[in-house]
mmCIF file of C-alpha atoms in Angstrom:
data_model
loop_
_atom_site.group_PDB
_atom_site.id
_atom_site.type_symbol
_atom_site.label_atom_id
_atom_site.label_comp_id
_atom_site.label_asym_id
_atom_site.label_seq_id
_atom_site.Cartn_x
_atom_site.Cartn_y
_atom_site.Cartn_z
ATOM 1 C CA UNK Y 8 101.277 -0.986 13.072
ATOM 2 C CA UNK Y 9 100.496 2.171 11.382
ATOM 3 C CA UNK Y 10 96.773 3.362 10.630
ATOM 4 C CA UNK Y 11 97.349 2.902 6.457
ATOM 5 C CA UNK Y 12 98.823 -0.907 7.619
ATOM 6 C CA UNK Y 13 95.900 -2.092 9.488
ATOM 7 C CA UNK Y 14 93.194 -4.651 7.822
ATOM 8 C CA UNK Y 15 90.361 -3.496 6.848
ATOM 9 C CA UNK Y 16 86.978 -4.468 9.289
ATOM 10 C CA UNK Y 17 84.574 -5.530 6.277
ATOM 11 C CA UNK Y 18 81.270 -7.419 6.801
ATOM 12 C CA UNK Y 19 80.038 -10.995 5.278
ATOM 13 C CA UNK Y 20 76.643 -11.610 4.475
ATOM 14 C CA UNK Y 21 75.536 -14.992 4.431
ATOM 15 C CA UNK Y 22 72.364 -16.366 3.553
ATOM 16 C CA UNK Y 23 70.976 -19.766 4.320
ATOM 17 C CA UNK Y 24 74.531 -20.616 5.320
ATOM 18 C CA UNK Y 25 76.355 -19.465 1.626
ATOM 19 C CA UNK Y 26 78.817 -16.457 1.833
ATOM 20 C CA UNK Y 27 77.093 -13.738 -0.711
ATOM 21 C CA UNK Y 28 79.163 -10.647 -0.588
ATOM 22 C CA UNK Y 29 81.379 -8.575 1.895
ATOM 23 C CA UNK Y 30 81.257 -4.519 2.148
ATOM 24 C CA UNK Y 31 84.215 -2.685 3.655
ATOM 25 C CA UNK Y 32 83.446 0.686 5.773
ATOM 26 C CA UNK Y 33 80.864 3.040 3.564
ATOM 27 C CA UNK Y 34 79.484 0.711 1.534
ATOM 28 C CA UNK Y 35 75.817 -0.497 1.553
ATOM 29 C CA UNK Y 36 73.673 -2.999 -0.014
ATOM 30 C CA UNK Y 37 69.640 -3.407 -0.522
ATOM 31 C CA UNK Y 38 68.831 -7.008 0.425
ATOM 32 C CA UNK Y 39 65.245 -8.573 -1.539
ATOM 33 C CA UNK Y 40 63.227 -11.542 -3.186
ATOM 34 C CA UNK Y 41 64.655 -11.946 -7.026
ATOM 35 C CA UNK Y 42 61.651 -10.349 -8.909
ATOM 36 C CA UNK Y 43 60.371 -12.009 -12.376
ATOM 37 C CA UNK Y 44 61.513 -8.858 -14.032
ATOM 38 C CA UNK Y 45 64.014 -6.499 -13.039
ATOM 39 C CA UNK Y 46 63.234 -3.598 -10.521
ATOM 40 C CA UNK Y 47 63.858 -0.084 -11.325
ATOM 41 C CA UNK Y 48 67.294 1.433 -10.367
ATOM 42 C CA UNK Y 49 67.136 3.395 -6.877
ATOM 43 C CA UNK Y 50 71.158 3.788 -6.845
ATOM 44 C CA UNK Y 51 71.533 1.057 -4.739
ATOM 45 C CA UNK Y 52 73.690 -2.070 -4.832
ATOM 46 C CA UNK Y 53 71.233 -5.057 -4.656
ATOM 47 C CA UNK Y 54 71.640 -8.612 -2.887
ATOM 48 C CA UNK Y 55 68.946 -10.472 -4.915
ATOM 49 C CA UNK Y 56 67.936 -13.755 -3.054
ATOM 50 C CA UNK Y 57 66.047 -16.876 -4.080
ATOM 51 C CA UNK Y 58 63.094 -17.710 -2.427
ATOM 52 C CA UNK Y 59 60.622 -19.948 -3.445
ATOM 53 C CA UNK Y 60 58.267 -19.731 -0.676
ATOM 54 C CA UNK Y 61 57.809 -15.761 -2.003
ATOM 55 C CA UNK Y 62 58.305 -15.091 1.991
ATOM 56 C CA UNK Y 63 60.888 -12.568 1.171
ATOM 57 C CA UNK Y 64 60.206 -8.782 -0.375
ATOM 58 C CA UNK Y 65 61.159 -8.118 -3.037
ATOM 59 C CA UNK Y 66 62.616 -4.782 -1.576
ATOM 60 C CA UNK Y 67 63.324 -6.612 1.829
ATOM 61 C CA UNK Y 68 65.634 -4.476 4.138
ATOM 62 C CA UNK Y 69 69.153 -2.245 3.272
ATOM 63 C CA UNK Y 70 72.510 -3.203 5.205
ATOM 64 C CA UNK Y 71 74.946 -0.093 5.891
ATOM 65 C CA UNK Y 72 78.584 -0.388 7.197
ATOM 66 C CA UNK Y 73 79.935 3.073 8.317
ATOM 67 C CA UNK Y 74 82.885 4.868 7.936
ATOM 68 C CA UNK Y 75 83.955 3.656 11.734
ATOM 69 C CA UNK Y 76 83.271 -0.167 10.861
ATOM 70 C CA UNK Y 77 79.686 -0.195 12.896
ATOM 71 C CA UNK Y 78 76.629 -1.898 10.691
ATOM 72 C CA UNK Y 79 73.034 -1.002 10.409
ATOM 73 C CA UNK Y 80 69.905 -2.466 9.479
ATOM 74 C CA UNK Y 81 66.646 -1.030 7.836
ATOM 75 C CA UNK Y 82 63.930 -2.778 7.265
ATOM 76 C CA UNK Y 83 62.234 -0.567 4.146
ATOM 77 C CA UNK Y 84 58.463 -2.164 4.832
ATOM 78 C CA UNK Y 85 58.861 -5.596 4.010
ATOM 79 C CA UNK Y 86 55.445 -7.866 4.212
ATOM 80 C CA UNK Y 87 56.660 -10.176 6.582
ATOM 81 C CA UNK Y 88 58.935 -8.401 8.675
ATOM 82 C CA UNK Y 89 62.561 -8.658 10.192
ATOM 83 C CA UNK Y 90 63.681 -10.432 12.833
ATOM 84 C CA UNK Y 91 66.997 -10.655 14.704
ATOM 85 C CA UNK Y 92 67.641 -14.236 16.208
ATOM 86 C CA UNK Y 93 68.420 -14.753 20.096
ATOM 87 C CA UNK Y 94 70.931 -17.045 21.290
ATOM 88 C CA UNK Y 95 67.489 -18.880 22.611
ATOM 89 C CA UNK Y 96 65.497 -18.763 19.366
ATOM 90 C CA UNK Y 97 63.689 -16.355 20.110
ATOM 91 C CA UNK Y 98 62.596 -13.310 17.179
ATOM 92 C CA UNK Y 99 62.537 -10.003 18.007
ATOM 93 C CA UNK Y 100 61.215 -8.028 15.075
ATOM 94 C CA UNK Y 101 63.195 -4.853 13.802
ATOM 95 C CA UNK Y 102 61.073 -1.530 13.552
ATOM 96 C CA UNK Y 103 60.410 -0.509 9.795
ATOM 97 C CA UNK Y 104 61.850 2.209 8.361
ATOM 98 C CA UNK Y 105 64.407 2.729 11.440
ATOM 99 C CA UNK Y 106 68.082 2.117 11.378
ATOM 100 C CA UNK Y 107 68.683 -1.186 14.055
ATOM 101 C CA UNK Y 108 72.745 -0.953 15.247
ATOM 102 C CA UNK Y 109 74.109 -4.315 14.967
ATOM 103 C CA UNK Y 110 75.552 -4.771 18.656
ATOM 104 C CA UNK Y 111 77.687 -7.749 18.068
ATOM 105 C CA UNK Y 112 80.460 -8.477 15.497
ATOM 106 C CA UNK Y 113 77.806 -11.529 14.105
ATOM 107 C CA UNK Y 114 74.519 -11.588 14.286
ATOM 108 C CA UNK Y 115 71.641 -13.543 12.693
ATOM 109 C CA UNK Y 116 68.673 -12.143 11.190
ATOM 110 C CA UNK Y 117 65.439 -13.996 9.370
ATOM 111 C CA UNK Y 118 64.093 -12.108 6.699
ATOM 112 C CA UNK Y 119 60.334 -14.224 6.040
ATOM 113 C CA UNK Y 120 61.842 -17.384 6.222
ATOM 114 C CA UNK Y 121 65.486 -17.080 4.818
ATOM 115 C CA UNK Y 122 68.112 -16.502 7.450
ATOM 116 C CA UNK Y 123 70.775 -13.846 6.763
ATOM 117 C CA UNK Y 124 74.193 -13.973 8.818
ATOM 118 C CA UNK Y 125 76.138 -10.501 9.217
ATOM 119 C CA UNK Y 126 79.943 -11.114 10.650
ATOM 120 C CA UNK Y 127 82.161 -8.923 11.127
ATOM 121 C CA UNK Y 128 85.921 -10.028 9.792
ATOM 122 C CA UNK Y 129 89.176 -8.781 8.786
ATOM 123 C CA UNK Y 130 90.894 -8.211 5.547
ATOM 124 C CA UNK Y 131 94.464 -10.250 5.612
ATOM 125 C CA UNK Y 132 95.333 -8.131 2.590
ATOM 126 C CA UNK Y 133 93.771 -5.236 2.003
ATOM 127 C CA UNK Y 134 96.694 -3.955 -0.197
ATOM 128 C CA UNK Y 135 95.806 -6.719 -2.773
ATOM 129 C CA UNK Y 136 92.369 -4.529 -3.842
ATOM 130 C CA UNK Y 137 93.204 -1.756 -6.297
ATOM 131 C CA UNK Y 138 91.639 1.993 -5.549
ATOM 132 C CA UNK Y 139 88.714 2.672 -7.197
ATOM 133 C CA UNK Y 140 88.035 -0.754 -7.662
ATOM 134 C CA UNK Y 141 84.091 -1.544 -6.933
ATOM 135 C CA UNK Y 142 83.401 -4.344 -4.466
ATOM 136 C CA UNK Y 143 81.889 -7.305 -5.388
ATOM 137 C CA UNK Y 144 78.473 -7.179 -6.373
ATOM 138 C CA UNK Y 145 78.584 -3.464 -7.067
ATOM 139 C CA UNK Y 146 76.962 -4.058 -10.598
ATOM 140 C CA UNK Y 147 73.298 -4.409 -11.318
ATOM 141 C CA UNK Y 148 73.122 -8.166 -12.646
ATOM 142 C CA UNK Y 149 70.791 -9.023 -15.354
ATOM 143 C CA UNK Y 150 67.910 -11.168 -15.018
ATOM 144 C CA UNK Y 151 68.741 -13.989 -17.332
ATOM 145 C CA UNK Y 152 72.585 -13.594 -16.299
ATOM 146 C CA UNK Y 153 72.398 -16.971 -14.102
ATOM 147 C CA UNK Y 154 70.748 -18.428 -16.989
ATOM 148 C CA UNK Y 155 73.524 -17.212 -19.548
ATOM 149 C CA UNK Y 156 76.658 -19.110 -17.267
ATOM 150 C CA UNK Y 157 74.989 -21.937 -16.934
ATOM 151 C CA UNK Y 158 73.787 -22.549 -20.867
ATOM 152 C CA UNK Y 159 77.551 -21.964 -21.359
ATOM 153 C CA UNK Y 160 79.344 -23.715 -18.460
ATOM 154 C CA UNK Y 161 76.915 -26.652 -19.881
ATOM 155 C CA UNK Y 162 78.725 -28.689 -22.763
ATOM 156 C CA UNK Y 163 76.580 -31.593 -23.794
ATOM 157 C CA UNK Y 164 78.852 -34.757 -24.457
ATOM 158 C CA UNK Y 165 78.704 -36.640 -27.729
ATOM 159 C CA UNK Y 166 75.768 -38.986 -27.295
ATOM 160 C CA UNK Y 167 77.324 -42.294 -29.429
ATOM 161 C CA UNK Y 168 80.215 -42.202 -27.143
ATOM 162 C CA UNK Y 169 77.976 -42.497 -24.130
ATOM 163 C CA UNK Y 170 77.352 -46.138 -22.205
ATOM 164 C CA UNK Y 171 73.709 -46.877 -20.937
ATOM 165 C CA UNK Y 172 75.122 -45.791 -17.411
ATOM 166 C CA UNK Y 173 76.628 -42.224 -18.251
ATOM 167 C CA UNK Y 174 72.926 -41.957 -20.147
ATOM 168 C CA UNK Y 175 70.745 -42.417 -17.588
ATOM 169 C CA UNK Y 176 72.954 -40.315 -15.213
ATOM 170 C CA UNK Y 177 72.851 -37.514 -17.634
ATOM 171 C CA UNK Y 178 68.859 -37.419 -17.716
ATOM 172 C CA UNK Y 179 69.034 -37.204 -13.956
ATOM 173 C CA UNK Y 180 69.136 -33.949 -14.425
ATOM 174 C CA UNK Y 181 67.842 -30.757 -16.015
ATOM 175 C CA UNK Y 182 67.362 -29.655 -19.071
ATOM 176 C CA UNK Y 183 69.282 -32.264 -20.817
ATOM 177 C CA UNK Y 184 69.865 -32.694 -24.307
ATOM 178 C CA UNK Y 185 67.573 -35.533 -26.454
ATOM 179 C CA UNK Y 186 69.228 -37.167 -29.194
ATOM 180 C CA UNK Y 187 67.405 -39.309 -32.072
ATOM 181 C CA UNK Y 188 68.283 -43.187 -31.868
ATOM 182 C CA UNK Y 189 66.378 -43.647 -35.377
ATOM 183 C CA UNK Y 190 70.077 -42.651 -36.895
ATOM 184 C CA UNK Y 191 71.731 -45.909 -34.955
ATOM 185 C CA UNK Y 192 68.707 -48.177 -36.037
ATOM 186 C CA UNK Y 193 68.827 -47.030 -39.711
ATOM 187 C CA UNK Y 194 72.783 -47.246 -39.807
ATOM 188 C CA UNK Y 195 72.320 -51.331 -38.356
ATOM 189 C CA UNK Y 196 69.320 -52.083 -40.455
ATOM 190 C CA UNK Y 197 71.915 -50.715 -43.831
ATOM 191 C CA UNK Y 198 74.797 -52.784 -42.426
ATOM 192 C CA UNK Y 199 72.137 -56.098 -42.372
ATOM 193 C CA UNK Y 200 70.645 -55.589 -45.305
ATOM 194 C CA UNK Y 201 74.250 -55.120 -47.174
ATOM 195 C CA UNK Y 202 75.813 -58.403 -45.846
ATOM 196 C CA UNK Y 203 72.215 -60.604 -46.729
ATOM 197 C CA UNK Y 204 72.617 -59.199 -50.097
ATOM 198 C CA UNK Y 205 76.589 -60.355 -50.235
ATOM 199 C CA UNK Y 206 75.139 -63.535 -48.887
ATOM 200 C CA UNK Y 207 72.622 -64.308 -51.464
ATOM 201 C CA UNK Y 208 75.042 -62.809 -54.330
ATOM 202 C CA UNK Y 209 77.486 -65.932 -54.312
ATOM 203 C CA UNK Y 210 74.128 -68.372 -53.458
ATOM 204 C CA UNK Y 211 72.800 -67.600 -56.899
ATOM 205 C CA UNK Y 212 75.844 -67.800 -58.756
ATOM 206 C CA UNK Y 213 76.624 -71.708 -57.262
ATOM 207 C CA UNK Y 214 73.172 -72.122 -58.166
ATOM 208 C CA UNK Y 215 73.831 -70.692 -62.355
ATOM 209 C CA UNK Y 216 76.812 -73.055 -62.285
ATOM 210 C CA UNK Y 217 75.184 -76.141 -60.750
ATOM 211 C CA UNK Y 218 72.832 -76.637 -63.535
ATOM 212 C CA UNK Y 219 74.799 -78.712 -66.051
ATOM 213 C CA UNK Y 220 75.825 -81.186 -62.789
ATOM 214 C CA UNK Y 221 72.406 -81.915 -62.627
ATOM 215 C CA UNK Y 222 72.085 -82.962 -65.924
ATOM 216 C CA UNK Y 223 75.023 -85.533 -66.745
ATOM 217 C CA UNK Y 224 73.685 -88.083 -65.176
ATOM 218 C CA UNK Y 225 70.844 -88.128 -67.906
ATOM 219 C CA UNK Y 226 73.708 -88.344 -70.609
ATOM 220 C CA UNK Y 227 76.109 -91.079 -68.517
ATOM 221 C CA UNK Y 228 75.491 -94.626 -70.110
ATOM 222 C CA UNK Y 229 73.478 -96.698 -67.415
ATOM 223 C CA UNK Y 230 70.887 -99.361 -68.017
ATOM 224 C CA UNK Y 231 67.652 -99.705 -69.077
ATOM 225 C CA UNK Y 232 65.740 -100.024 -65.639
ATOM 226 C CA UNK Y 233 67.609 -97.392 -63.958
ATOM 227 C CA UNK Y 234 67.248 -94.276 -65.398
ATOM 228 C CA UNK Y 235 63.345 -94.120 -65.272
ATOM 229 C CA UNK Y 236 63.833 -95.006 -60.996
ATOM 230 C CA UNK Y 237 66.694 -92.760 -60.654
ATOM 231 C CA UNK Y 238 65.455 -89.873 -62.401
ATOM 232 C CA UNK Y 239 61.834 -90.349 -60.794
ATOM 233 C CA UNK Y 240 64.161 -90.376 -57.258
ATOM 234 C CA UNK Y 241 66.051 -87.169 -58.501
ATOM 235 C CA UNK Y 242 62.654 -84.992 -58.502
ATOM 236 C CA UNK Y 243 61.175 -86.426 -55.868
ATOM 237 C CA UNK Y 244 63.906 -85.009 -53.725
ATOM 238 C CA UNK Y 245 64.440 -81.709 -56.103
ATOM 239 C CA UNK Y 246 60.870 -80.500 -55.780
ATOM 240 C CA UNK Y 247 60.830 -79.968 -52.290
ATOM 241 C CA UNK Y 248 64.441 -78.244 -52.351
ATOM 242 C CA UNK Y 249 62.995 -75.836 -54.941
ATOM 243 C CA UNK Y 250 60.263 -75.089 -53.140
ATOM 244 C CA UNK Y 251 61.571 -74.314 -49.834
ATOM 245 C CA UNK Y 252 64.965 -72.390 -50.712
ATOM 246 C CA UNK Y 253 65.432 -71.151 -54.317
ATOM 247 C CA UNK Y 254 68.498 -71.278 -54.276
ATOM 248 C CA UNK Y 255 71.295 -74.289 -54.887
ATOM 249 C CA UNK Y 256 72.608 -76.553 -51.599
ATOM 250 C CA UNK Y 257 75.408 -78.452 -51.544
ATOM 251 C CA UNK Y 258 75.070 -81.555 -49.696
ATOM 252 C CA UNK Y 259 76.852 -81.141 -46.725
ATOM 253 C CA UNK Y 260 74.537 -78.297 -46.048
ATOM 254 C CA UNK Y 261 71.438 -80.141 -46.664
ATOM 255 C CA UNK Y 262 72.191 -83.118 -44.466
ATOM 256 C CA UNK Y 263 73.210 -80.444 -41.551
ATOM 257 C CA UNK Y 264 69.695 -79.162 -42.072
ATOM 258 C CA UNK Y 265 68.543 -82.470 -41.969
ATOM 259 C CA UNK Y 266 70.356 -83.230 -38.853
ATOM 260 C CA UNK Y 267 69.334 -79.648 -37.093
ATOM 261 C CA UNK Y 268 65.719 -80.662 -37.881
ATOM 262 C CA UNK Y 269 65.701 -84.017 -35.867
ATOM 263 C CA UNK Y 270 67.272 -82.498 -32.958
ATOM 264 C CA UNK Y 271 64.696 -79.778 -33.159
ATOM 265 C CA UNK Y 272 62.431 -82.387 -33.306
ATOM 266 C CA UNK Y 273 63.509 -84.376 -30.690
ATOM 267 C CA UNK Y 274 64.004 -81.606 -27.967
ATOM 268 C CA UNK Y 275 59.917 -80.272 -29.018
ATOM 269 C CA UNK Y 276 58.766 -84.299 -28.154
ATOM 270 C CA UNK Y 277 60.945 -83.526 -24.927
ATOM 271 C CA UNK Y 278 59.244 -80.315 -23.954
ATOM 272 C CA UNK Y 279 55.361 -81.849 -24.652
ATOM 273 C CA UNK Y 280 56.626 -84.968 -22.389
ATOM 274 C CA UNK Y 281 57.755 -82.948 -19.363
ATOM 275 C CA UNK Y 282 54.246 -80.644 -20.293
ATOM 276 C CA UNK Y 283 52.417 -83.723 -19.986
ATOM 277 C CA UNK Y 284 54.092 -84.865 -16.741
ATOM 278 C CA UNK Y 285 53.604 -81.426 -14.946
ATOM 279 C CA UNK Y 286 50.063 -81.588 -16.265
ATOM 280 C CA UNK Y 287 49.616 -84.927 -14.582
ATOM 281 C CA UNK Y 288 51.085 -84.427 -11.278
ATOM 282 C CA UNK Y 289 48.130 -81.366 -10.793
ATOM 283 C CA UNK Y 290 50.727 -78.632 -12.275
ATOM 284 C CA UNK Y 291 48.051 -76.317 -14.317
ATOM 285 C CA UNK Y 292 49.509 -73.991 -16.789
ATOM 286 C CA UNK Y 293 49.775 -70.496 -16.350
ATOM 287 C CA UNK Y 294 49.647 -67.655 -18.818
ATOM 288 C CA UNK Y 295 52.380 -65.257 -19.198
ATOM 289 C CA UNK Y 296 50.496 -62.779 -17.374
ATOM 290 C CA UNK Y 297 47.201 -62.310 -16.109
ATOM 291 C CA UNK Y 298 43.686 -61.496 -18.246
ATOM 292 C CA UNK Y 299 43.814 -57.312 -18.114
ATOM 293 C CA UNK Y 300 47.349 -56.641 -16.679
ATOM 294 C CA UNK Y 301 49.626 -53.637 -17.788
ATOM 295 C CA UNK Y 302 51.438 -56.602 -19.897
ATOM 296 C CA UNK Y 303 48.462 -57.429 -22.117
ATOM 297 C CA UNK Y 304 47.324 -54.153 -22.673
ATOM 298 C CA UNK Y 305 50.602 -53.033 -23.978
ATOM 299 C CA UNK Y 306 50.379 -55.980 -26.061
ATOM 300 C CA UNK Y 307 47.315 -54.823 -27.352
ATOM 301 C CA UNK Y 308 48.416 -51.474 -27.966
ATOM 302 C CA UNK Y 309 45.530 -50.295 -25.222
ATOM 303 C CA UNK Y 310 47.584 -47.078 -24.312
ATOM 304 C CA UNK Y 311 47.818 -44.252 -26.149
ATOM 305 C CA UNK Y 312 51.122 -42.675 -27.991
ATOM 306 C CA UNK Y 313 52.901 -40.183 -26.321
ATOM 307 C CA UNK Y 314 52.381 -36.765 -27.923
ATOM 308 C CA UNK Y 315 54.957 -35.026 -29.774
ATOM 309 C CA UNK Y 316 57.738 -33.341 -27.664
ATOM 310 C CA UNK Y 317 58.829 -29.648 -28.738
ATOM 311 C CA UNK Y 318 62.364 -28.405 -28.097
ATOM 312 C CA UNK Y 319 63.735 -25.227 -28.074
ATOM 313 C CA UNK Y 320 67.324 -24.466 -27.023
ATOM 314 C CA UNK Y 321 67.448 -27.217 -25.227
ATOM 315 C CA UNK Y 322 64.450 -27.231 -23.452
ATOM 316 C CA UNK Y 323 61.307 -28.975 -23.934
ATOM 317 C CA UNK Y 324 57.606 -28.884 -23.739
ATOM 318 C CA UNK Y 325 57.596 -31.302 -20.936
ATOM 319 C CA UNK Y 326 59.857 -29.338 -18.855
ATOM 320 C CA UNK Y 327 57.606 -26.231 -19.357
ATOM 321 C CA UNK Y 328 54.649 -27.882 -18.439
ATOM 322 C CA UNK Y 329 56.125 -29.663 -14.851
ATOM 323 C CA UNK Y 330 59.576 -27.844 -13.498
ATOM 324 C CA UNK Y 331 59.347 -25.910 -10.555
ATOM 325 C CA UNK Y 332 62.623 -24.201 -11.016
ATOM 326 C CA UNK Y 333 62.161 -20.495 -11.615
ATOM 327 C CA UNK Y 334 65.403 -19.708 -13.206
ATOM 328 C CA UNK Y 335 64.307 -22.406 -16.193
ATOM 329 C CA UNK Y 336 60.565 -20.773 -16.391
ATOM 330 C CA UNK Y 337 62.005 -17.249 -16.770
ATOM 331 C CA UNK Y 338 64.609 -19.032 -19.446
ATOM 332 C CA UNK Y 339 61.661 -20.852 -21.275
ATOM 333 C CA UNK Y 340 59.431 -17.744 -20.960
ATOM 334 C CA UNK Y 341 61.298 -16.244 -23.899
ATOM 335 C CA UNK Y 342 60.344 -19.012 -26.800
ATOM 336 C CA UNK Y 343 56.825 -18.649 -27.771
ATOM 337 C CA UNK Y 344 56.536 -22.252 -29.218
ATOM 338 C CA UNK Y 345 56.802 -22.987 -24.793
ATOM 339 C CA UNK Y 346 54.623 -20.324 -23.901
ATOM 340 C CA UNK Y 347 51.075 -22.376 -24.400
ATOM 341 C CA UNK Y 348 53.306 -25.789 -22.829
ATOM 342 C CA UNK Y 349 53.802 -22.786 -20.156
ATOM 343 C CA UNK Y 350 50.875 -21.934 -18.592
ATOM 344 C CA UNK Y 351 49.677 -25.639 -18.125
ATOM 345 C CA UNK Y 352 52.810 -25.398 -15.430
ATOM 346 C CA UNK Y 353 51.114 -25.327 -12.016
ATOM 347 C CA UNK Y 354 53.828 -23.953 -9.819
ATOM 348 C CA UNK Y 355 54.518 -21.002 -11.735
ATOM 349 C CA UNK Y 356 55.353 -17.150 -10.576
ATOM 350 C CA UNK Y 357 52.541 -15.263 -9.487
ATOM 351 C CA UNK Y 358 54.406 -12.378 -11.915
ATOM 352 C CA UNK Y 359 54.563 -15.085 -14.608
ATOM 353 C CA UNK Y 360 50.809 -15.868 -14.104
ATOM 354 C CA UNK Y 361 50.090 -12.652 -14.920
ATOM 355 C CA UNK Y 362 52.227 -11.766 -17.521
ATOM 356 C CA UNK Y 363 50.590 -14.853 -19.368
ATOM 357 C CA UNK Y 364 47.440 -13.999 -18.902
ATOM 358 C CA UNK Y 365 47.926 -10.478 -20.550
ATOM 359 C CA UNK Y 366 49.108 -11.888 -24.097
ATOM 360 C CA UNK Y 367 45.870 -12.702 -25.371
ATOM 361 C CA UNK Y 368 46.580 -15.993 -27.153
ATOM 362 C CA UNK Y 369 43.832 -18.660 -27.372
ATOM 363 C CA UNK Y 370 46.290 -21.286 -26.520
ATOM 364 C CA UNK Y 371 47.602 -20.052 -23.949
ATOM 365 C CA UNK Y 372 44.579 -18.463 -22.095
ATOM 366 C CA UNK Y 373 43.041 -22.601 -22.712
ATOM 367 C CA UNK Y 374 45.406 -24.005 -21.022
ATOM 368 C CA UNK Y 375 45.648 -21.161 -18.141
ATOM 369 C CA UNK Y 376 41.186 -22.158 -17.595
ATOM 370 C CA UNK Y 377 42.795 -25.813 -16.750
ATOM 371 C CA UNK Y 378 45.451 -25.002 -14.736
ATOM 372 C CA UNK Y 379 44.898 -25.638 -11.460
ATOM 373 C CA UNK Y 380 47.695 -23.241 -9.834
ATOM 374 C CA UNK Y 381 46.819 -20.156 -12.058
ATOM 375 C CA UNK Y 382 42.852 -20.843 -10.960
ATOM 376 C CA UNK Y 383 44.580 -20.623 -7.026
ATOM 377 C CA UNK Y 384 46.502 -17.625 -7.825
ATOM 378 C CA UNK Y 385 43.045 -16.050 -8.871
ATOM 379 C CA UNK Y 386 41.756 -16.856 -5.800
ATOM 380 C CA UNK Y 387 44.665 -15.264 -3.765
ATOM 381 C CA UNK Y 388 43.958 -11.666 -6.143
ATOM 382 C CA UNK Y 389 40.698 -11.630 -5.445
ATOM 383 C CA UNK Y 390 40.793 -12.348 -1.521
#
């Protein structure tokens, strides 16, 4: 195998056990923390990591493959130092500012507490990469880039097309979308309202055309001691029909009502006999829940509303005020109707703290005097 024919001896970095990026012979990389706002440009590539415990610099340590396919680390004064990782467990820190020779094809370093792999492997096709073409990770990425893929990767499904289970999977996560269920109640309560009124439409015609039936039998010839009973009968039974319902019954209906009644009737003398049998054999009765449970006073209205949720782009106040993802405070940073929402957040950037703090708004600086985090990261400046 000829010298232009063999692979290519490039290096994998791997943090926390996830493949980043590989560099082939000349190629070098600065490895650090993912700042709140981007760092000036030195020239280098950067490997920008996510670390929430902040244990990580934000200009950490530089890794340098040479020309011959031999690595290097420098550690460019982190806080916390860098450490290579013994077969035992054991740490042996890396001087700063001094180039450390890698002396195995993999080795494992811990940079604060994130653990960074370096292997050495082979291209199978180096032929495959164009000249001139940069590796990967060559480009400065944007802050908000992250946040950019994943507000378009993220397609919101139609919400009336959704079952109660797909629902309450899709809050599981976050930010989701929220959706108004006043449209679905309003559309029902139309749909009720239009068939009662089709209902009642054909009621009160019967009723227009069953006047005149009620009056032949004042014009049929009977005798002279019926009428007066009959007619006397006749409003007896029509006042309370035209008191209850006002509109005509026929008489199948009203002896079905009549019918419903009694077995209402009978199943209510039912349900005070077996009451009075329980009562007897020492059965007391109990309430449906206890004097000053959670049940009562929600009956009672005894908790307060909820206050009014602000959304922005998907995001709402409620997220600004409790997540603990970074990526969605830097996202939510940029909407000043979430800034105040913002600084009640108590697990917020130190960075974020600050940059808060400096924009003078009443709101905001309120809720910053309650917060319990931003009074701690006070305390850490000050120490």
């Amino acid at each position: 195998m000829s010298d232009g024919q063999r692979p290519i001896r490039q290096w994998a970095v791997t943090i926390n056990g996830v493949e980043k990026i590989r560099l082939s012979p000349g190629q070098s990389i600065e490895i650090g923390r993912k700042p709140l706002r981007p760092l000036p440009d030195d020239g280098m590539v950067r490997l920008e990591v996510q670390d929430k415990t902040k244990s990580m610099s934000k200009r950490h340590a530089s890794f340098m493959v040479g020309d011959d396919g031999s690595a290097s680390l420098r550690d460019l004064g982190s806080t916390n130092g860098s450490y290579v990782v013994q077969d035992d467990g054991d740490l042996i820190r890396v001087p700063e500012d001094s180039d450390y020779t890698l002396q195995h094809s993999a080795e494992r370093f811990q940079f604060g507490d994130v653990l960074v792999d370096f292997a050495q492997i082979a291209d199978p096709a180096p032929e495959q990469q164009e000249e001139g073409q940069a590796p990967a990770g060559s480009q400065v990425p944007d802050l908000f880039s992250y946040a950019q893929d994943e507000s378009r990767n993220s397609q919101m499904p139609d919400e009336s097309n959704l079952s109660v289970d797909d629902i309450l999977d899709l809050r599981a996560g976050e930010p989701t979308g929220i959706f108004q269920a006043e449209g679905a109640r309003s559309r029902i309560d139309a749909l009720h309202d239009q068939a009662v009124s089709q209902r009642q439409q054909p009621a009160q015609e019967q009723g227009h055309q069953a006047q005149p039936v009620q009056a032949q039998p004042e014009e049929a010839p009977v005798e002279e001691s019926e009428p007066e009973s009959r007619y006397v009968d006749a409003s007896a039974q029509a006042e309370p029909a035209e008191s209850d319902e006002l509109r005509f019954q026929p008489l199948g209906a009203a002896q079905l009502n009549q019918e419903r009644q009694e077995r209402e009737s009978q199943a209510a003398d039912q349900q005070q006999a077996a009451a009075a049998d329980g009562t007897e054999e020492g059965q007391a009765y109990k309430p449906a829940f206890e004097p000053g449970s959670v049940f009562e006073k929600v009956s009672r209205g005894d908790f307060p509303q909820d206050d009014q949720v602000v959304e922005v782009d998907g995001m709402t106040s409620d997220d600004a005020k409790n997540s603990t993802d970074f990526s969605l405070q830097f996202e939510m940073a940029k909407h000043t109707q979430l800034l105040p929402f913002l600084a009640m957040n108590p697990s917020l950037y130190d960075d974020l703290y600050a940059w808060l703090s400096a924009q003078g708004d009443e709101d905001i600086d309120a809720a910053l005097e309650k917060n319990e985090g931003y009074r701690e990261y006070l305390a850490a400046t000050q120490e």
